[in-house]
CSV table of C-alpha atoms in Angstrom, one decimal:
chain,number,residue,atom,x,y,z
A,1,PRO,CA,50.3,21.2,-3.0
A,2,GLN,CA,50.0,24.3,-0.9
A,3,PRO,CA,52.7,26.1,0.3
A,4,GLY,CA,53.2,25.1,4.0
A,5,ARG,CA,51.3,21.9,3.8
A,6,CYS,CA,51.9,18.3,3.4
A,7,ALA,CA,53.0,17.3,-0.2
A,8,HIS,CA,51.0,13.6,-0.2
A,9,PHE,CA,48.3,13.2,-2.6
A,10,VAL,CA,45.3,11.7,-1.1
A,11,LEU,CA,44.1,9.5,-4.2
A,12,ARG,CA,40.5,8.8,-2.5
A,13,LYS,CA,39.6,12.3,-2.4
A,14,ARG,CA,41.7,13.5,-5.4
A,15,ARG,CA,43.6,17.0,-3.7
A,16,PHE,CA,47.0,16.7,-1.5
A,17,CYS,CA,46.8,16.2,2.1
A,18,ARG,CA,46.1,20.0,3.8
A,19,MET,CA,47.8,19.1,7.3
A,20,ILE,CA,50.6,21.2,8.3
A,21,PRO,CA,53.7,19.1,8.6
A,22,ALA,CA,56.3,20.2,11.1
A,23,PRO,CA,58.6,23.1,10.4
A,24,GLY,CA,61.7,21.3,7.8
A,25,ARG,CA,59.6,18.7,6.4
A,26,ARG,CA,57.4,18.0,3.3
A,27,PHE,CA,54.8,15.4,4.6
A,28,CYS,CA,52.6,15.8,8.1
A,29,GLY,CA,52.7,13.2,10.6
A,30,GLU,CA,50.4,10.6,9.2
A,31,HIS,CA,52.3,10.6,5.6
A,32,GLY,CA,55.8,11.0,6.7
A,33,LEU,CA,56.8,7.7,6.6
A,34,GLU,CA,58.9,7.6,3.9
A,35,GLU,CA,60.9,10.4,5.8
A,36,GLU,CA,61.2,8.3,8.5
A,37,GLN,CA,65.2,7.5,9.5
A,38,ASN,CA,64.1,5.9,12.5
A,39,ASP,CA,62.4,2.7,13.9
A,40,ARG,CA,59.5,4.1,15.0
A,41,LYS,CA,56.5,2.4,13.3
A,42,ARG,CA,52.8,3.8,12.7
A,43,ILE,CA,49.7,1.3,13.2
A,44,PRO,CA,46.2,1.9,12.2
A,45,CYS,CA,44.2,3.2,15.0
A,46,PRO,CA,42.3,0.4,17.0
A,47,LEU,CA,39.6,3.0,16.6
A,48,ASP,CA,39.5,4.1,13.5
A,49,PRO,CA,41.7,2.1,11.0
A,50,LYS,CA,41.1,5.1,8.6
A,51,HIS,CA,43.9,6.6,10.3
A,52,THR,CA,47.3,5.8,11.8
A,53,VAL,CA,49.4,6.4,14.8
A,54,TYR,CA,53.1,5.9,16.3
A,55,GLU,CA,52.6,2.5,18.0
A,56,ASP,CA,54.7,4.1,21.2
A,57,GLN,CA,52.7,6.5,21.3
A,58,LEU,CA,49.1,4.5,21.1
A,59,GLN,CA,47.8,4.8,24.6
A,60,LYS,CA,48.0,8.8,24.4
A,61,HIS,CA,46.7,8.9,21.2
A,62,LEU,CA,43.7,6.9,22.5
A,63,LYS,CA,42.8,9.1,25.5
A,64,LYS,CA,42.1,11.7,22.8
A,65,CYS,CA,41.3,10.2,19.9
A,66,ASN,CA,38.6,11.9,17.9
A,67,SER,CA,37.2,8.4,17.4
A,68,ARG,CA,36.5,7.6,21.1
A,69,GLU,CA,34.0,6.6,22.8
A,70,LYS,CA,32.4,10.1,24.4
A,71,PRO,CA,30.6,10.1,27.7
A,72,LYS,CA,27.3,10.0,27.4
A,73,PRO,CA,24.8,13.0,28.4
A,74,VAL,CA,22.4,12.5,31.7
A,75,TYR,CA,19.8,12.6,29.2
A,76,PHE,CA,20.4,9.0,27.5
A,77,VAL,CA,18.8,6.3,28.6
A,78,GLN,CA,19.7,3.3,26.4
A,79,ASP,CA,16.2,2.0,24.1
A,80,ILE,CA,13.9,4.4,26.7
A,81,ASN,CA,11.6,5.1,23.1
A,82,ALA,CA,12.2,1.6,21.2
A,83,GLY,CA,8.7,0.4,21.6
A,84,LEU,CA,8.9,-3.4,20.9
A,85,LYS,CA,10.6,-5.2,23.7
A,86,ASP,CA,9.6,-9.2,22.4
A,87,VAL,CA,11.6,-10.4,20.3
A,88,ALA,CA,9.7,-12.8,18.8
A,89,GLU,CA,7.6,-10.4,17.5
A,90,ILE,CA,10.2,-8.5,15.1
A,91,PRO,CA,9.4,-10.2,11.7
A,92,GLY,CA,12.2,-11.9,10.1
A,93,LYS,CA,13.8,-11.2,6.8
A,94,GLN,CA,11.4,-9.1,4.1
A,95,VAL,CA,10.6,-10.5,0.9
A,96,PRO,CA,10.7,-8.0,-1.8
A,97,LEU,CA,7.8,-6.7,-3.7
A,98,SER,CA,9.1,-7.8,-6.6
A,99,SER,CA,8.6,-11.9,-5.5
A,100,LEU,CA,5.1,-11.5,-4.7
A,101,SER,CA,2.8,-13.4,-7.4
A,102,ILE,CA,0.0,-11.5,-8.7
A,103,GLU,CA,-2.6,-13.5,-6.2
A,104,GLU,CA,-0.2,-12.3,-3.0
A,105,LEU,CA,-0.3,-8.8,-4.3
A,106,GLU,CA,-4.3,-8.8,-4.7
A,107,ASN,CA,-4.6,-10.2,-1.6
A,108,LEU,CA,-2.4,-7.6,0.1
A,109,ILE,CA,-4.2,-5.1,-1.4
A,110,ARG,CA,-7.7,-6.6,-0.6
A,111,LYS,CA,-6.5,-6.7,3.2
A,112,LEU,CA,-5.4,-2.5,2.8
A,113,LYS,CA,-8.6,-2.0,1.5
A,114,LYS,CA,-11.0,-3.9,4.2
A,115,ALA,CA,-8.7,-2.1,7.4
A,116,SER,CA,-9.2,1.3,5.7
A,117,ASN,CA,-12.9,0.9,5.6
A,118,GLY,CA,-14.6,3.5,7.6
A,119,LEU,CA,-11.2,5.8,8.6
A,120,GLU,CA,-11.2,9.1,7.6
A,121,LEU,CA,-9.5,9.4,4.0
A,122,HIS,CA,-10.1,12.5,2.8
A,123,LEU,CA,-8.1,14.9,5.1
A,124,LYS,CA,-8.9,18.4,5.6
A,125,GLU,CA,-7.2,21.3,3.8
A,126,GLN,CA,-5.3,23.8,6.3
A,127,ILE,CA,-3.1,25.6,4.7
A,128,LEU,CA,-2.2,28.4,6.8
A,129,SER,CA,0.5,31.3,7.5
A,130,HIS,CA,1.7,33.8,10.5
A,131,GLN,CA,3.0,37.3,10.4
A,132,ALA,CA,7.0,36.3,11.6
A,133,LEU,CA,7.6,34.5,8.2
A,134,GLN,CA,5.5,37.5,5.6
A,135,GLU,CA,8.7,39.5,5.4
A,136,ALA,CA,10.9,36.5,4.3
A,137,LEU,CA,7.9,35.3,1.8
A,138,ASN,CA,8.3,38.4,0.0
A,139,ASP,CA,11.9,38.7,-0.1
A,140,PRO,CA,12.5,38.4,-3.8
A,141,LYS,CA,16.1,37.3,-2.8
A,142,ASN,CA,14.7,33.7,-1.9
A,143,GLY,CA,15.0,31.2,-4.7
A,144,GLU,CA,12.1,28.7,-5.4
A,145,SER,CA,13.5,25.9,-2.8
A,146,ALA,CA,13.5,28.2,-0.3
A,147,PHE,CA,10.4,29.8,-0.9
A,148,LYS,CA,8.9,26.2,-0.2
A,149,HIS,CA,10.2,25.6,2.8
A,150,LEU,CA,9.4,28.9,4.0
A,151,LYS,CA,5.5,28.4,3.0
A,152,GLN,CA,5.8,25.0,5.1
A,153,GLN,CA,7.1,26.5,8.0
A,154,ALA,CA,4.6,29.5,7.7
A,155,SER,CA,1.6,26.8,7.7
A,156,ILE,CA,3.1,24.9,10.5
A,157,LEU,CA,3.1,28.1,12.9
A,158,GLY,CA,0.2,29.0,11.9
A,159,ASN,CA,-1.5,25.7,12.6
A,160,MET,CA,0.5,25.9,16.1
A,161,GLU,CA,-1.1,29.9,16.7
A,162,LYS,CA,-4.5,28.1,15.9
A,163,LEU,CA,-3.9,25.5,18.8
A,164,HIS,CA,-3.0,28.1,21.4
A,165,LEU,CA,0.7,26.6,21.6
A,166,LEU,CA,2.5,29.4,20.8
A,167,GLY,CA,2.9,31.4,24.2
A,168,PRO,CA,5.1,32.3,27.3
A,169,GLY,CA,6.2,29.8,29.8
A,170,ARG,CA,7.2,26.5,26.9
A,171,CYS,CA,9.7,24.7,26.0
A,172,PHE,CA,9.5,23.6,22.4
A,173,VAL,CA,11.5,20.5,21.6
A,174,GLU,CA,12.4,20.3,17.9
A,175,PHE,CA,12.6,16.5,16.8
A,176,GLY,CA,15.0,16.2,14.2
A,177,ALA,CA,16.2,19.6,13.9
A,178,GLY,CA,18.7,19.9,11.4
A,179,ARG,CA,19.9,23.3,11.1
A,180,GLY,CA,17.4,24.3,13.4
A,181,LYS,CA,15.3,26.7,11.4
A,182,LEU,CA,12.0,25.7,12.3
A,183,SER,CA,12.6,26.5,16.3
A,184,HIS,CA,14.2,29.8,14.2
A,185,TRP,CA,10.6,30.9,13.1
A,186,VAL,CA,9.1,30.1,16.7
A,187,ASP,CA,11.5,32.1,18.1
A,188,ILE,CA,10.5,34.7,16.0
A,189,ALA,CA,7.2,34.6,16.3
A,190,LEU,CA,7.5,34.9,19.9
A,191,GLU,CA,9.7,38.2,19.5
A,192,ASN,CA,7.9,39.8,22.9
A,193,VAL,CA,7.5,36.9,24.6
A,194,GLU,CA,9.0,35.9,27.8
A,195,SER,CA,10.8,32.5,29.4
A,196,VAL,CA,10.9,30.5,26.2
A,197,GLN,CA,13.1,27.4,25.8
A,198,PHE,CA,14.4,25.7,22.9
A,199,LEU,CA,15.6,22.3,22.8
A,200,LEU,CA,17.2,20.9,19.7
A,201,VAL,CA,17.4,17.4,19.0
A,202,GLU,CA,19.6,16.0,16.3
A,203,ARG,CA,21.9,12.9,16.7
A,204,ALA,CA,23.8,14.0,13.7
A,205,THR,CA,26.6,16.9,14.0
A,206,THR,CA,25.2,19.7,11.8
A,207,ARG,CA,26.8,22.6,9.8
A,208,PHE,CA,25.2,25.8,9.0
A,209,LYS,CA,23.1,26.0,12.5
A,210,VAL,CA,21.2,29.4,12.8
A,211,ASP,CA,21.4,28.6,16.9
A,212,GLY,CA,23.9,31.6,16.9
A,213,LYS,CA,21.4,34.2,15.5
A,214,HIS,CA,19.2,34.6,18.6
A,215,LYS,CA,20.4,36.8,20.5
A,216,ARG,CA,17.2,37.9,22.5
A,217,ARG,CA,17.5,36.8,26.4
A,218,ASP,CA,14.3,35.5,27.0
A,219,SER,CA,14.6,32.6,24.8
A,220,VAL,CA,17.5,29.4,25.7
A,221,PHE,CA,18.3,27.9,22.6
A,222,GLU,CA,20.0,24.3,23.5
A,223,ARG,CA,21.3,21.3,22.0
A,224,LEU,CA,20.5,17.5,22.5
A,225,GLN,CA,23.4,15.6,20.2
A,226,VAL,CA,21.3,12.2,20.6
A,227,ASP,CA,18.8,9.7,18.9
A,228,ILE,CA,15.2,10.1,19.7
A,229,GLN,CA,15.4,6.8,20.8
A,230,HIS,CA,17.5,7.2,23.5
A,231,LEU,CA,16.2,10.4,25.0
A,232,CYS,CA,14.5,10.9,28.4
A,233,LEU,CA,13.3,14.0,28.6
A,234,ASN,CA,12.8,13.6,32.2
A,235,LYS,CA,16.7,14.2,32.7
A,236,VAL,CA,17.4,17.0,30.3
A,237,PRO,CA,18.7,19.5,33.4
A,238,VAL,CA,16.3,22.4,32.3
A,239,LEU,CA,13.0,20.3,32.2
A,240,GLU,CA,14.2,18.7,35.7
A,241,LYS,CA,14.7,22.2,37.2
A,242,LYS,CA,12.2,24.5,35.1
A,243,LYS,CA,9.6,22.3,34.4
A,244,LEU,CA,7.9,24.2,31.9
A,245,PRO,CA,5.3,22.5,29.8
A,246,VAL,CA,6.2,21.1,26.6
A,247,VAL,CA,5.6,21.9,22.9
A,248,GLY,CA,7.2,18.8,20.3
A,249,ILE,CA,7.7,20.0,17.2
A,250,GLY,CA,9.0,18.5,13.8
A,251,LYS,CA,9.6,19.8,10.0
A,252,HIS,CA,9.7,16.5,7.8
A,253,LEU,CA,10.2,13.8,11.1
A,254,CYS,CA,11.7,11.0,8.8
A,255,GLY,CA,9.9,7.4,9.3
A,256,ALA,CA,10.3,5.7,12.7
A,257,ALA,CA,11.8,8.9,13.8
A,258,THR,CA,7.8,10.2,14.2
A,259,ASP,CA,6.8,7.3,16.5
A,260,LEU,CA,10.3,7.5,18.6
A,261,ALA,CA,9.3,10.9,19.4
A,262,LEU,CA,5.5,10.2,20.0
A,263,ARG,CA,6.5,7.8,22.6
A,264,CYS,CA,9.2,10.0,23.9
A,265,LEU,CA,6.7,12.9,24.6
A,266,VAL,CA,3.8,11.4,26.1
A,267,GLU,CA,5.2,7.9,27.2
A,268,SER,CA,9.1,8.2,28.4
A,269,TYR,CA,8.5,11.8,29.4
A,270,THR,CA,6.0,10.4,32.5
A,271,ILE,CA,8.3,7.4,33.8
A,272,CYS,CA,10.9,8.2,36.9
A,273,CYS,CA,14.1,8.7,35.8
A,274,ASP,CA,15.1,5.5,37.3
A,275,GLY,CA,12.9,3.7,34.7
A,276,GLU,CA,10.5,2.4,37.0
A,277,GLU,CA,6.8,3.0,36.9
A,278,GLU,CA,5.8,6.3,39.0
A,279,GLU,CA,2.2,6.3,41.1
A,280,PRO,CA,-0.5,4.7,39.0
A,281,ALA,CA,-2.5,7.6,37.5
A,282,PRO,CA,-5.1,7.0,34.6
A,283,LYS,CA,-3.8,8.5,31.4
A,284,ARG,CA,-7.0,11.1,31.0
A,285,SER,CA,-5.8,12.8,34.1
A,286,ARG,CA,-2.3,13.1,32.9
A,287,ALA,CA,-3.5,14.4,29.8
A,288,ALA,CA,-5.5,16.8,31.9
A,289,GLN,CA,-2.5,18.3,33.4
A,290,THR,CA,-0.9,18.9,30.2
A,291,GLU,CA,-4.3,21.0,29.2
A,292,GLU,CA,-3.7,23.2,31.6
A,293,ALA,CA,-0.1,24.2,30.8
A,294,PRO,CA,-1.6,26.9,28.0
A,295,HIS,CA,-3.0,28.9,30.7
A,296,ASN,CA,-0.5,29.0,33.2
A,297,THR,CA,2.4,31.5,33.4
A,298,ALA,CA,5.8,31.3,33.4
A,299,GLY,CA,5.8,31.4,37.3
A,300,ASN,CA,3.3,28.7,38.0
A,301,ALA,CA,3.7,26.5,35.1
A,302,SER,CA,4.9,23.5,36.9
A,303,THR,CA,2.5,21.4,38.2
A,304,THR,CA,3.3,17.9,40.4
A,305,GLU,CA,6.7,16.8,41.1
A,306,ASP,CA,6.0,13.4,39.1
A,307,HIS,CA,4.0,14.5,36.0
A,308,LYS,CA,5.4,17.0,33.8
A,309,PRO,CA,3.1,18.5,31.1
A,310,VAL,CA,3.2,18.0,27.2
A,311,ALA,CA,1.0,20.7,26.1
A,312,GLY,CA,1.1,20.0,22.3
A,313,ILE,CA,2.2,17.7,19.3
A,314,VAL,CA,2.9,19.5,16.0
A,315,ILE,CA,4.6,17.3,13.4
A,316,ALA,CA,5.1,17.2,9.8
A,317,LEU,CA,5.0,13.7,8.8
A,318,CYS,CA,7.7,12.1,6.4
A,319,CYS,CA,9.2,9.6,4.3
A,320,HIS,CA,6.6,6.5,5.8
A,321,HIS,CA,8.9,3.8,3.7
A,322,LYS,CA,11.3,4.2,6.5
A,323,CYS,CA,8.7,3.5,9.3
A,324,ASP,CA,9.6,0.0,11.6
A,325,TRP,CA,7.4,-2.4,13.3
A,326,THR,CA,9.9,-2.4,16.2
A,327,HIS,CA,9.4,1.2,16.9
A,328,TYR,CA,5.7,2.0,15.2
A,329,VAL,CA,3.6,3.6,17.8
A,330,GLY,CA,0.4,1.7,16.4
A,331,ARG,CA,0.7,-1.5,16.5
A,332,GLU,CA,-2.1,-2.1,18.7
A,333,PHE,CA,-4.3,-0.3,15.8
A,334,PHE,CA,-3.0,-2.9,13.0
A,335,LYS,CA,-3.7,-5.9,15.4
A,336,SER,CA,-7.1,-4.8,16.2
A,337,VAL,CA,-7.7,-5.0,12.2
A,338,GLY,CA,-6.1,-8.1,11.5
A,339,LEU,CA,-2.8,-7.2,10.3
A,340,GLY,CA,0.4,-7.7,11.9
A,341,PRO,CA,4.1,-7.2,11.1
A,342,VAL,CA,4.4,-8.9,8.0
A,343,GLU,CA,1.1,-6.7,6.1
A,344,PHE,CA,3.1,-3.4,7.9
A,345,ASN,CA,6.6,-4.0,6.1
A,346,TYR,CA,4.8,-4.6,2.9
A,347,PHE,CA,2.5,-1.8,3.0
A,348,GLN,CA,5.3,0.6,4.1
A,349,ARG,CA,7.2,0.1,1.3
A,350,MET,CA,4.3,0.4,-1.1
A,351,SER,CA,3.7,3.7,0.7
A,352,SER,CA,6.5,5.1,-1.5
A,353,TRP,CA,4.0,4.8,-4.4
A,354,ALA,CA,2.2,7.6,-3.4
A,355,THR,CA,5.0,10.2,-4.2
A,356,CYS,CA,6.9,8.1,-7.0
A,357,GLY,CA,4.2,6.5,-8.7
A,358,MET,CA,6.4,3.5,-9.8
A,359,GLN,CA,7.9,5.8,-12.0
A,360,GLU,CA,11.9,6.6,-12.2
A,361,THR,CA,12.7,9.3,-9.5
A,362,THR,CA,13.4,12.3,-10.8
A,363,SER,CA,15.8,14.7,-8.9
A,364,LYS,CA,13.5,17.4,-8.4
A,365,ALA,CA,11.1,15.0,-7.1
A,366,SER,CA,13.3,13.9,-4.3
A,367,THR,CA,14.4,17.3,-4.1
A,368,SER,CA,10.8,18.4,-2.9
A,369,GLU,CA,11.0,15.1,-0.2
A,370,VAL,CA,14.1,16.9,1.4
A,371,SER,CA,13.8,18.8,4.5
A,372,GLU,CA,15.8,22.1,4.2
A,373,ASP,CA,17.5,21.3,7.2
A,374,GLN,CA,18.9,17.6,6.2
A,375,THR,CA,20.5,18.9,3.0
A,376,ASN,CA,24.0,18.5,4.1
A,377,ASP,CA,22.2,14.2,4.9
A,378,THR,CA,20.2,13.8,1.9
A,379,GLU,CA,19.9,10.4,2.7
A,380,GLU,CA,17.5,10.8,5.4
A,381,HIS,CA,14.7,11.7,3.2
A,382,GLU,CA,16.0,9.9,0.1
A,383,GLN,CA,12.6,8.4,-1.9
A,384,THR,CA,14.1,6.3,-4.7
A,385,LEU,CA,13.6,2.7,-4.3
A,386,SER,CA,15.3,0.2,-6.6
A,387,ARG,CA,12.9,-1.5,-9.0
A,388,THR,CA,13.2,-4.8,-6.7
A,389,GLU,CA,11.9,-3.5,-3.6
A,390,THR,CA,8.9,-1.6,-5.0
A,391,GLY,CA,8.3,-4.3,-7.4
A,392,SER,CA,7.8,-2.5,-10.4
A,393,ASP,CA,8.3,-5.1,-13.0
A,394,THR,CA,5.6,-7.7,-11.3
A,395,LEU,CA,2.9,-4.5,-11.3
A,396,GLN,CA,3.2,-3.7,-14.9
A,397,GLY,CA,-0.5,-4.1,-16.8
A,398,ILE,CA,-1.8,-5.1,-13.0
A,399,LEU,CA,-2.0,-1.6,-12.3
A,400,SER,CA,-2.6,1.8,-13.4
A,401,VAL,CA,-0.1,4.8,-12.5
A,402,GLU,CA,-2.9,6.2,-10.7
A,403,GLU,CA,-3.8,3.4,-9.2
A,404,ARG,CA,-0.4,2.5,-7.4
A,405,LYS,CA,-0.5,6.2,-6.1
A,406,GLU,CA,-3.6,5.7,-4.8
A,407,ILE,CA,-2.6,2.5,-2.7
A,408,GLY,CA,0.7,4.2,-1.8
A,409,CYS,CA,-2.0,6.8,-0.5
A,410,LEU,CA,-3.7,4.3,1.3
A,411,CYS,CA,-0.8,3.0,3.2
A,412,LYS,CA,0.1,6.4,4.3
A,413,ARG,CA,-3.3,6.9,6.2
A,414,LEU,CA,-3.5,3.7,7.4
A,415,ILE,CA,0.3,4.1,9.0
A,416,ASP,CA,-0.6,7.6,10.3
A,417,HIS,CA,-4.2,6.5,12.0
A,418,GLY,CA,-2.5,4.2,13.9
A,419,ARG,CA,-0.4,7.0,15.5
A,420,ILE,CA,-3.5,8.9,15.9
A,421,GLU,CA,-5.4,6.3,17.8
A,422,TYR,CA,-2.1,5.9,20.0
A,423,LEU,CA,-2.5,9.3,20.9
A,424,GLN,CA,-6.1,9.4,21.7
A,425,GLN,CA,-5.9,6.2,24.0
A,426,GLN,CA,-2.9,8.5,25.4
A,427,GLY,CA,-5.7,11.4,26.1
A,428,TYR,CA,-4.8,13.3,23.3
A,429,LYS,CA,-7.5,15.0,20.8
A,430,ALA,CA,-5.1,14.6,17.4
A,431,ALA,CA,-5.9,14.6,13.8
A,432,LEU,CA,-4.0,14.9,10.4
A,433,GLN,CA,-4.4,18.2,7.8
A,434,TYR,CA,-2.9,19.2,4.9
A,435,TYR,CA,-0.7,22.0,6.0
A,436,THR,CA,0.4,22.8,2.2
A,437,GLU,CA,0.0,22.0,-1.4
A,438,PRO,CA,1.1,19.1,-3.1
A,439,ALA,CA,3.1,21.3,-5.2
A,440,VAL,CA,5.4,22.5,-2.5
A,441,SER,CA,6.2,19.1,-1.0
A,442,LEU,CA,4.8,15.6,-1.9
A,443,GLU,CA,5.1,15.0,1.8
A,444,ASN,CA,1.9,17.5,2.6
A,445,VAL,CA,0.6,15.8,5.9
A,446,LEU,CA,0.6,17.3,9.1
A,447,LEU,CA,0.1,15.6,12.3
A,448,THR,CA,-1.3,18.1,15.7
A,449,ALA,CA,-2.2,16.9,19.2
A,450,VAL,CA,-3.3,18.5,22.2
A,451,PRO,CA,-4.8,17.4,25.4
A,452,ARG,CA,-8.6,16.2,25.0
A,453,PRO,CA,-10.5,19.6,26.6
A,454,SER,CA,-13.0,17.4,28.4
A,455,LEU,CA,-10.5,16.2,30.3
A,456,ILE,CA,-10.1,19.7,32.3
A,457,PRO,CA,-10.5,19.4,35.8
A,458,ASP,CA,-13.5,21.5,37.1
A,459,PRO,CA,-11.8,23.8,39.4
A,460,THR,CA,-15.2,24.6,41.2
A,461,VAL,CA,-15.3,20.8,41.7
């Protein structure tokens, strides 16, 4: 053991305990049972049995235990963005793809192709860049992995600039923020712009955050440690007070998190804080208000008391195999083409074929799937599926690798099209485009949405 540290060897961690014992003792309070000469007894903590506490100090410990339930923030509203409320619609136990017969699999593929017929499957390539990242892109100290992430961030900012979303008097909400690198580069791009607010939404505690690097007085960074499923933007104090136009952004927002973020922005953001519906208003008029936002200055960016604008949405999509029918925003689209939760659950798992081709997943491939900001939480973007779940044995000799990749891409586009239709119904002009090359990231599709230009009210009327 290190000098001045506990002498207990922790088998699970293969090292000595690093706690500092009391003067004159060899073991810390957690591991000093063998040295205890009195009748004091240590028991497992009822909040977290991984550690123990003196029985006679239990009540005192429960008040300060790190595992105790923390007070919910004011913007926490249980399941406000969850989506499906009807339990009857939630599918039962999922059947593995490997258990499907050849006829059942072929029938699924026929349904997929029929539903995709007429959809825009060939996306426009819009690989852009932004001058804010040029110095970093040209820095030879950056390795290949860092360079790939920089290219993606540069293209996201380039697309934001093309949509006129980089401007003053805005609140940029980064969903699944991780370390906050995307917001960092947006802040760099807005170096001389006033009144900019950043909200970084991340449910997990994150190490090596870059928030502290921002010294400018004009931009403010605030972290919201909450699951997107429970985030009510209406109740975030800065938005209540300043009523800034919101721009929702995200880099590789994993699976169902994309649907939760979309619903958070375009649905729950226009619901009263008490959970009751506001005065009825056409969806199009709400969207028209959001379109006015980019032309307003910081001083007059607020709209009515009830409706707060969403100026735009820019999200790099990721991990369709982790989508969930309960949260999916495109359920109405699926139903309109004769599909339901059963087909959705098969298609979301088949979507992984687009990036792995049913071959053994290599560490290199999985690395390209993982967001730079999620390196400490790689399971969030892990594409590796078991052979049983992917049904590779069933598919041997039926579909070639290229055919499987094509079907996987078709599943992704079908799921994404449901999101596009959802946004269009909410009064947005939405689109999908390739924002980077497959060699940079296999998850290279960017979803963008801005309020419909045709819905801007004519000031002369």
